[in-house]
């Protein structure tokens, strides 16, 4: 009888102890993508580990470690590995810009990933490129799913944010929110044919160069994660010009989403 009463308390205590000292990691690939969050970080401290600069502090009352992961899948995976071996991390949020693929998406629109795919991992055959699922080193090299799902709770909370947040217009476009697949590869896509292929082959709403690599590492480590991206361009012939026009404002909007998400997604302390 007594045991029945005590057990839930012990269980809660164990959770609290496990969470104690843990941080939420926020990652962007480039300076622009972490700038706003860096400027708002309270009690900010800077530390460099193996070439990766980490900023610790608090945002919305939560313990945070913020970092620039660098561009591309290898830098993103490297930074995630250094991050997770240097800090106790409870969840990871990736923020930044992307090239929109869905025909309705305009620069400024936000894509909340419900799953990620690495579109450039696979086999090149005479008849074309076949995308392969990646392998999980921490699980006997077993195949991962082709699409890596983001954390369910982070997704629910991000969707809630999208219903209430008021973001800045980009080029006269009031940002709209999309939820779906984001496709990652080591290529800045500025080709309408490639953009169309990624949309029709993978049903991908946006493309970028880091998210699925981070997703794969998080998956291997059992770490909850989500990727939120604001579109700076449409991965078409004007992608490069649009990117430079909108990267700043799109980065700020994505970071604003993350700030609101931190209001909803609380870590027990
Ligand atoms: N990030 C922003 N725009 C992109 C694009 N068009 N391709 C890949 N990554 C991007």
PDB file of N, CA and C in Angstrom, residues 94-130:
ATOM      1  N   UNK A  94      16.484  22.686 -34.735  1.00  0.00           N
ATOM      2  CA  UNK A  94      17.273  23.269 -35.827  1.00  0.00           C
ATOM      3  C   UNK A  94      16.458  24.405 -36.446  1.00  0.00           C
ATOM      4  N   UNK A  95      17.087  25.563 -36.582  1.00  0.00           N
ATOM      5  CA  UNK A  95      16.396  26.720 -37.151  1.00  0.00           C
ATOM      6  C   UNK A  95      17.197  27.307 -38.311  1.00  0.00           C
ATOM      7  N   UNK A  96      16.493  27.848 -39.292  1.00  0.00           N
ATOM      8  CA  UNK A  96      17.201  28.486 -40.395  1.00  0.00           C
ATOM      9  C   UNK A  96      16.353  28.636 -41.641  1.00  0.00           C
ATOM     10  N   UNK A  97      17.042  28.777 -42.764  1.00  0.00           N
ATOM     11  CA  UNK A  97      16.336  29.022 -44.029  1.00  0.00           C
ATOM     12  C   UNK A  97      16.399  27.794 -44.935  1.00  0.00           C
ATOM     13  N   UNK A  98      15.553  27.816 -45.962  1.00  0.00           N
ATOM     14  CA  UNK A  98      15.483  26.691 -46.901  1.00  0.00           C
ATOM     15  C   UNK A  98      14.993  27.205 -48.245  1.00  0.00           C
ATOM     16  N   UNK A  99      15.118  26.375 -49.239  1.00  0.00           N
ATOM     17  CA  UNK A  99      14.540  26.659 -50.548  1.00  0.00           C
ATOM     18  C   UNK A  99      13.176  25.985 -50.632  1.00  0.00           C
ATOM     19  N   UNK A 100      12.154  26.742 -50.925  1.00  0.00           N
ATOM     20  CA  UNK A 100      10.798  26.180 -51.004  1.00  0.00           C
ATOM     21  C   UNK A 100      10.638  25.320 -52.259  1.00  0.00           C
ATOM     22  N   UNK A 101       9.946  24.190 -52.130  1.00  0.00           N
ATOM     23  CA  UNK A 101       9.734  23.281 -53.269  1.00  0.00           C
ATOM     24  C   UNK A 101       8.259  23.169 -53.652  1.00  0.00           C
ATOM     25  N   UNK A 102       7.399  23.215 -52.658  1.00  0.00           N
ATOM     26  CA  UNK A 102       5.946  23.158 -52.905  1.00  0.00           C
ATOM     27  C   UNK A 102       5.570  24.346 -53.784  1.00  0.00           C
ATOM     28  N   UNK A 103       4.764  24.104 -54.852  1.00  0.00           N
ATOM     29  CA  UNK A 103       4.482  25.205 -55.781  1.00  0.00           C
ATOM     30  C   UNK A 103       3.818  26.423 -55.132  1.00  0.00           C
ATOM     31  N   UNK A 104       3.123  26.213 -54.011  1.00  0.00           N
ATOM     32  CA  UNK A 104       2.444  27.339 -53.356  1.00  0.00           C
ATOM     33  C   UNK A 104       3.352  28.155 -52.451  1.00  0.00           C
ATOM     34  N   UNK A 105       4.507  27.622 -52.127  1.00  0.00           N
ATOM     35  CA  UNK A 105       5.379  28.284 -51.142  1.00  0.00           C
ATOM     36  C   UNK A 105       6.064  29.519 -51.731  1.00  0.00           C
ATOM     37  N   UNK A 106       6.037  30.605 -50.951  1.00  0.00           N
ATOM     38  CA  UNK A 106       6.709  31.854 -51.350  1.00  0.00           C
ATOM     39  C   UNK A 106       7.826  32.140 -50.340  1.00  0.00           C
ATOM     40  N   UNK A 107       8.828  32.943 -50.737  1.00  0.00           N
ATOM     41  CA  UNK A 107       9.827  33.334 -49.740  1.00  0.00           C
ATOM     42  C   UNK A 107       9.125  33.921 -48.505  1.00  0.00           C
ATOM     43  N   UNK A 108       9.562  33.478 -47.357  1.00  0.00           N
ATOM     44  CA  UNK A 108       8.953  33.920 -46.095  1.00  0.00           C
ATOM     45  C   UNK A 108       8.120  32.833 -45.448  1.00  0.00           C
ATOM     46  N   UNK A 109       7.558  31.940 -46.261  1.00  0.00           N
ATOM     47  CA  UNK A 109       6.731  30.884 -45.674  1.00  0.00           C
ATOM     48  C   UNK A 109       7.583  29.934 -44.831  1.00  0.00           C
ATOM     49  N   UNK A 110       6.929  29.368 -43.816  1.00  0.00           N
ATOM     50  CA  UNK A 110       7.648  28.517 -42.853  1.00  0.00           C
ATOM     51  C   UNK A 110       7.312  27.058 -43.105  1.00  0.00           C
ATOM     52  N   UNK A 111       8.322  26.226 -43.065  1.00  0.00           N
ATOM     53  CA  UNK A 111       8.070  24.778 -43.129  1.00  0.00           C
ATOM     54  C   UNK A 111       8.511  24.159 -41.803  1.00  0.00           C
ATOM     55  N   UNK A 112       7.555  23.513 -41.138  1.00  0.00           N
ATOM     56  CA  UNK A 112       7.849  22.750 -39.926  1.00  0.00           C
ATOM     57  C   UNK A 112       7.981  21.308 -40.389  1.00  0.00           C
ATOM     58  N   UNK A 113       9.149  20.718 -40.169  1.00  0.00           N
ATOM     59  CA  UNK A 113       9.350  19.340 -40.645  1.00  0.00           C
ATOM     60  C   UNK A 113       8.591  18.369 -39.755  1.00  0.00           C
ATOM     61  N   UNK A 114       7.862  17.434 -40.397  1.00  0.00           N
ATOM     62  CA  UNK A 114       7.381  16.288 -39.609  1.00  0.00           C
ATOM     63  C   UNK A 114       8.286  15.088 -39.865  1.00  0.00           C
ATOM     64  N   UNK A 115       9.066  15.160 -40.939  1.00  0.00           N
ATOM     65  CA  UNK A 115      10.090  14.147 -41.211  1.00  0.00           C
ATOM     66  C   UNK A 115      11.164  14.722 -42.137  1.00  0.00           C
ATOM     67  N   UNK A 116      12.314  14.059 -42.112  1.00  0.00           N
ATOM     68  CA  UNK A 116      13.461  14.524 -42.891  1.00  0.00           C
ATOM     69  C   UNK A 116      13.944  13.401 -43.790  1.00  0.00           C
ATOM     70  N   UNK A 117      14.499  13.777 -44.948  1.00  0.00           N
ATOM     71  CA  UNK A 117      15.100  12.757 -45.810  1.00  0.00           C
ATOM     72  C   UNK A 117      16.416  13.288 -46.393  1.00  0.00           C
ATOM     73  N   UNK A 118      17.417  12.395 -46.465  1.00  0.00           N
ATOM     74  CA  UNK A 118      18.679  12.721 -47.163  1.00  0.00           C
ATOM     75  C   UNK A 118      18.507  12.255 -48.595  1.00  0.00           C
ATOM     76  N   UNK A 119      18.292  13.184 -49.504  1.00  0.00           N
ATOM     77  CA  UNK A 119      17.961  12.773 -50.876  1.00  0.00           C
ATOM     78  C   UNK A 119      19.177  12.351 -51.691  1.00  0.00           C
ATOM     79  N   UNK A 120      20.391  12.684 -51.224  1.00  0.00           N
ATOM     80  CA  UNK A 120      21.578  12.405 -52.047  1.00  0.00           C
ATOM     81  C   UNK A 120      22.421  11.240 -51.530  1.00  0.00           C
ATOM     82  N   UNK A 121      21.836  10.405 -50.672  1.00  0.00           N
ATOM     83  CA  UNK A 121      22.529   9.200 -50.213  1.00  0.00           C
ATOM     84  C   UNK A 121      21.945   8.021 -50.980  1.00  0.00           C
ATOM     85  N   UNK A 122      22.752   7.353 -51.779  1.00  0.00           N
ATOM     86  CA  UNK A 122      22.188   6.250 -52.550  1.00  0.00           C
ATOM     87  C   UNK A 122      23.075   5.743 -53.651  1.00  0.00           C
ATOM     88  N   UNK A 123      22.437   5.253 -54.695  1.00  0.00           N
ATOM     89  CA  UNK A 123      23.155   4.605 -55.792  1.00  0.00           C
ATOM     90  C   UNK A 123      22.835   5.295 -57.111  1.00  0.00           C
ATOM     91  N   UNK A 124      23.893   5.591 -57.862  1.00  0.00           N
ATOM     92  CA  UNK A 124      23.693   6.162 -59.192  1.00  0.00           C
ATOM     93  C   UNK A 124      23.679   5.029 -60.207  1.00  0.00           C
ATOM     94  N   UNK A 125      22.522   4.808 -60.829  1.00  0.00           N
ATOM     95  CA  UNK A 125      22.372   3.747 -61.828  1.00  0.00           C
ATOM     96  C   UNK A 125      22.250   4.388 -63.201  1.00  0.00           C
ATOM     97  N   UNK A 126      22.332   3.551 -64.215  1.00  0.00           N
ATOM     98  CA  UNK A 126      22.199   4.064 -65.575  1.00  0.00           C
ATOM     99  C   UNK A 126      20.844   4.764 -65.743  1.00  0.00           C
ATOM    100  N   UNK A 127      19.813   4.161 -65.100  1.00  0.00           N
ATOM    101  CA  UNK A 127      18.469   4.717 -65.270  1.00  0.00           C
ATOM    102  C   UNK A 127      18.182   5.896 -64.330  1.00  0.00           C
ATOM    103  N   UNK A 128      19.125   6.196 -63.473  1.00  0.00           N
ATOM    104  CA  UNK A 128      18.931   7.350 -62.602  1.00  0.00           C
ATOM    105  C   UNK A 128      19.425   7.095 -61.189  1.00  0.00           C
ATOM    106  N   UNK A 129      19.212   8.059 -60.308  1.00  0.00           N
ATOM    107  CA  UNK A 129      19.694   7.970 -58.918  1.00  0.00           C
ATOM    108  C   UNK A 129      18.625   7.339 -58.032  1.00  0.00           C
ATOM    109  N   UNK A 130      19.043   6.340 -57.240  1.00  0.00           N
ATOM    110  CA  UNK A 130      18.106   5.707 -56.294  1.00  0.00           C
ATOM    111  C   UNK A 130      18.525   6.085 -54.879  1.00  0.00           C
TER     112      UNK A 130
END
